[in-house]
Amino acid sequence: MVAPMTRIPMIAKLLGFGGLVPPLLLIWLHLTPNPATHDIAFWGVVYGGLIATFLGGMWWAFASRLARLPEGIMILSVLPSLILFVLLVMMFSFSALSPLKAGVVIGAMLLLSPFVDRWLAKRGATPDWWMALRWPLSIGLALLTITCGWLAA
């Protein structure tokens, strides 16, 4: 029997926290006096949404490992993609949504996402170290996404 891994693997730490670099870079570029970077922080909002859709895929995969398929989690796992799609259509096609409002919605999704992870973790569907990584990454990316939306507004 293999002992459970309680430490976050270094590669997971590096890749996870490395995922905070794109919005940080976009914020820095936005604050740089350069006309080519006008409103570049907007893409930080889109990036946050893409990561939320990635999390939905993770939930689907983790939920699929359980003996009894949790229909509620399966439904939740597709919501980030659908929500991002609606937000993008509202922003690009109808100009009915500001980047700040989209950033707040996506930031809220990211802040709430660890609760789904916690549900899955309590049922043994995630690695033992999963939650130790998810909380700081979710909070960090949520704040960066909202900041990008605020800068792009």
Tab-separated table of C-alpha atoms in Angstrom:
chain	number	residue	atom	x	y	z
A	1	MET	CA	0.000	0.000	0.000
A	2	VAL	CA	1.314	3.418	-0.951
A	3	ALA	CA	1.233	6.107	1.738
A	4	PRO	CA	-0.916	9.112	0.824
A	5	MET	CA	0.974	12.155	-0.374
A	6	THR	CA	0.291	15.041	1.967
A	7	ARG	CA	2.829	17.506	0.585
A	8	ILE	CA	2.055	19.415	-2.554
A	9	PRO	CA	4.344	18.078	-5.298
A	10	MET	CA	6.837	20.706	-6.451
A	11	ILE	CA	5.662	20.519	-10.073
A	12	ALA	CA	2.075	21.196	-8.956
A	13	LYS	CA	3.254	24.189	-6.900
A	14	LEU	CA	5.336	25.594	-9.746
A	15	LEU	CA	2.646	25.163	-12.384
A	16	GLY	CA	-0.150	26.249	-10.061
A	17	PHE	CA	1.481	29.433	-8.838
A	18	GLY	CA	2.955	29.984	-12.299
A	19	GLY	CA	-0.659	30.303	-13.408
A	20	LEU	CA	-0.813	33.598	-11.511
A	21	VAL	CA	1.929	35.083	-13.705
A	22	PRO	CA	-0.239	35.898	-16.777
A	23	PRO	CA	-2.660	38.233	-14.955
A	24	LEU	CA	0.230	39.791	-13.027
A	25	LEU	CA	2.033	40.426	-16.301
A	26	LEU	CA	-1.115	41.877	-17.859
A	27	ILE	CA	-1.589	44.214	-14.894
A	28	TRP	CA	2.029	45.344	-15.186
A	29	LEU	CA	1.653	45.882	-18.948
A	30	HIS	CA	-1.575	47.810	-18.415
A	31	LEU	CA	0.205	50.162	-16.032
A	32	THR	CA	3.077	50.684	-18.480
A	33	PRO	CA	2.713	53.902	-20.487
A	34	ASN	CA	2.537	52.310	-23.913
A	35	PRO	CA	-0.341	52.765	-26.392
A	36	ALA	CA	0.042	49.171	-27.577
A	37	THR	CA	-1.008	47.943	-24.128
A	38	HIS	CA	-4.233	49.961	-23.896
A	39	ASP	CA	-6.848	47.873	-22.070
A	40	ILE	CA	-4.621	44.796	-22.079
A	41	ALA	CA	-5.794	44.051	-18.522
A	42	PHE	CA	-9.097	42.962	-20.092
A	43	TRP	CA	-7.372	39.750	-21.148
A	44	GLY	CA	-6.738	38.991	-17.485
A	45	VAL	CA	-10.504	38.725	-17.070
A	46	VAL	CA	-10.671	36.291	-19.979
A	47	TYR	CA	-7.753	34.317	-18.542
A	48	GLY	CA	-9.533	33.993	-15.182
A	49	GLY	CA	-12.565	32.654	-17.035
A	50	LEU	CA	-10.448	30.137	-18.926
A	51	ILE	CA	-8.990	28.862	-15.673
A	52	ALA	CA	-12.522	28.544	-14.246
A	53	THR	CA	-13.431	26.354	-17.219
A	54	PHE	CA	-10.297	24.284	-16.578
A	55	LEU	CA	-11.478	23.773	-12.993
A	56	GLY	CA	-14.831	22.590	-14.310
A	57	GLY	CA	-13.001	19.966	-16.339
A	58	MET	CA	-11.103	18.899	-13.226
A	59	TRP	CA	-14.377	18.525	-11.323
A	60	TRP	CA	-15.794	16.371	-14.111
A	61	ALA	CA	-12.706	14.151	-14.038
A	62	PHE	CA	-12.643	13.863	-10.239
A	63	ALA	CA	-16.398	13.224	-10.006
A	64	SER	CA	-16.099	10.518	-12.661
A	65	ARG	CA	-13.809	8.572	-10.322
A	66	LEU	CA	-16.482	8.179	-7.657
A	67	ALA	CA	-18.457	4.939	-7.386
A	68	ARG	CA	-21.756	6.820	-7.444
A	69	LEU	CA	-21.694	9.554	-10.059
A	70	PRO	CA	-22.674	12.857	-8.386
A	71	GLU	CA	-25.068	14.473	-10.846
A	72	GLY	CA	-24.950	17.837	-9.067
A	73	ILE	CA	-21.176	18.085	-9.415
A	74	MET	CA	-21.384	16.985	-13.046
A	75	ILE	CA	-23.832	19.836	-13.677
A	76	LEU	CA	-21.632	22.304	-11.754
A	77	SER	CA	-18.618	21.199	-13.790
A	78	VAL	CA	-20.072	22.544	-17.049
A	79	LEU	CA	-21.324	25.839	-15.586
A	80	PRO	CA	-17.982	27.713	-15.749
A	81	SER	CA	-17.769	27.138	-19.518
A	82	LEU	CA	-21.361	28.185	-20.070
A	83	ILE	CA	-21.021	31.255	-17.861
A	84	LEU	CA	-17.805	32.332	-19.592
A	85	PHE	CA	-19.463	31.896	-22.977
A	86	VAL	CA	-22.404	34.107	-21.958
A	87	LEU	CA	-20.081	36.746	-20.478
A	88	LEU	CA	-17.967	36.879	-23.641
A	89	VAL	CA	-21.033	37.169	-25.876
A	90	MET	CA	-22.417	39.941	-23.670
A	91	MET	CA	-19.104	41.830	-23.736
A	92	PHE	CA	-18.162	41.381	-27.385
A	93	SER	CA	-21.435	41.094	-29.274
A	94	PHE	CA	-23.757	43.309	-27.284
A	95	SER	CA	-21.410	45.557	-25.280
A	96	ALA	CA	-23.885	44.863	-22.489
A	97	LEU	CA	-21.312	44.006	-19.852
A	98	SER	CA	-18.251	45.863	-18.642
A	99	PRO	CA	-14.948	44.068	-18.005
A	100	LEU	CA	-15.329	44.984	-14.332
A	101	LYS	CA	-18.695	43.230	-14.012
A	102	ALA	CA	-17.368	40.208	-15.916
A	103	GLY	CA	-14.274	40.213	-13.686
A	104	VAL	CA	-16.438	40.254	-10.569
A	105	VAL	CA	-18.585	37.348	-11.829
A	106	ILE	CA	-15.515	35.308	-12.762
A	107	GLY	CA	-13.774	36.289	-9.521
A	108	ALA	CA	-16.799	35.096	-7.560
A	109	MET	CA	-16.766	31.786	-9.458
A	110	LEU	CA	-13.091	31.367	-8.605
A	111	LEU	CA	-13.664	32.226	-4.939
A	112	LEU	CA	-16.519	29.719	-4.688
A	113	SER	CA	-14.734	26.972	-6.621
A	114	PRO	CA	-12.838	25.491	-3.627
A	115	PHE	CA	-16.156	24.533	-2.069
A	116	VAL	CA	-16.767	22.123	-4.960
A	117	ASP	CA	-13.192	20.875	-4.595
A	118	ARG	CA	-13.741	20.388	-0.861
A	119	TRP	CA	-16.864	18.313	-1.534
A	120	LEU	CA	-14.876	16.126	-3.914
A	121	ALA	CA	-11.910	15.912	-1.521
A	122	LYS	CA	-14.118	14.739	1.351
A	123	ARG	CA	-15.190	11.827	-0.842
A	124	GLY	CA	-11.623	10.880	-1.719
A	125	ALA	CA	-11.823	11.972	-5.365
A	126	THR	CA	-8.837	14.355	-5.198
A	127	PRO	CA	-5.204	13.990	-4.143
A	128	ASP	CA	-4.593	14.584	-0.423
A	129	TRP	CA	-2.709	17.809	-1.146
A	130	TRP	CA	-5.352	19.253	-3.486
A	131	MET	CA	-7.078	21.626	-1.072
A	132	ALA	CA	-3.810	23.075	0.225
A	133	LEU	CA	-3.123	24.240	-3.317
A	134	ARG	CA	-6.650	25.229	-4.315
A	135	TRP	CA	-7.386	27.811	-1.605
A	136	PRO	CA	-4.413	30.159	-2.226
A	137	LEU	CA	-4.642	29.797	-6.005
A	138	SER	CA	-8.391	30.479	-6.057
A	139	ILE	CA	-8.145	33.522	-3.816
A	140	GLY	CA	-5.107	34.854	-5.680
A	141	LEU	CA	-6.556	34.420	-9.151
A	142	ALA	CA	-9.946	35.784	-8.089
A	143	LEU	CA	-8.358	38.982	-6.784
A	144	LEU	CA	-6.163	39.325	-9.874
A	145	THR	CA	-9.147	38.756	-12.177
A	146	ILE	CA	-11.215	41.398	-10.413
A	147	THR	CA	-8.239	43.774	-10.488
A	148	CYS	CA	-7.862	43.215	-14.242
A	149	GLY	CA	-11.564	43.943	-14.719
A	150	TRP	CA	-11.281	47.121	-12.667
A	151	LEU	CA	-8.252	48.306	-14.668
A	152	ALA	CA	-9.922	47.495	-17.988
A	153	ALA	CA	-13.216	49.221	-17.097
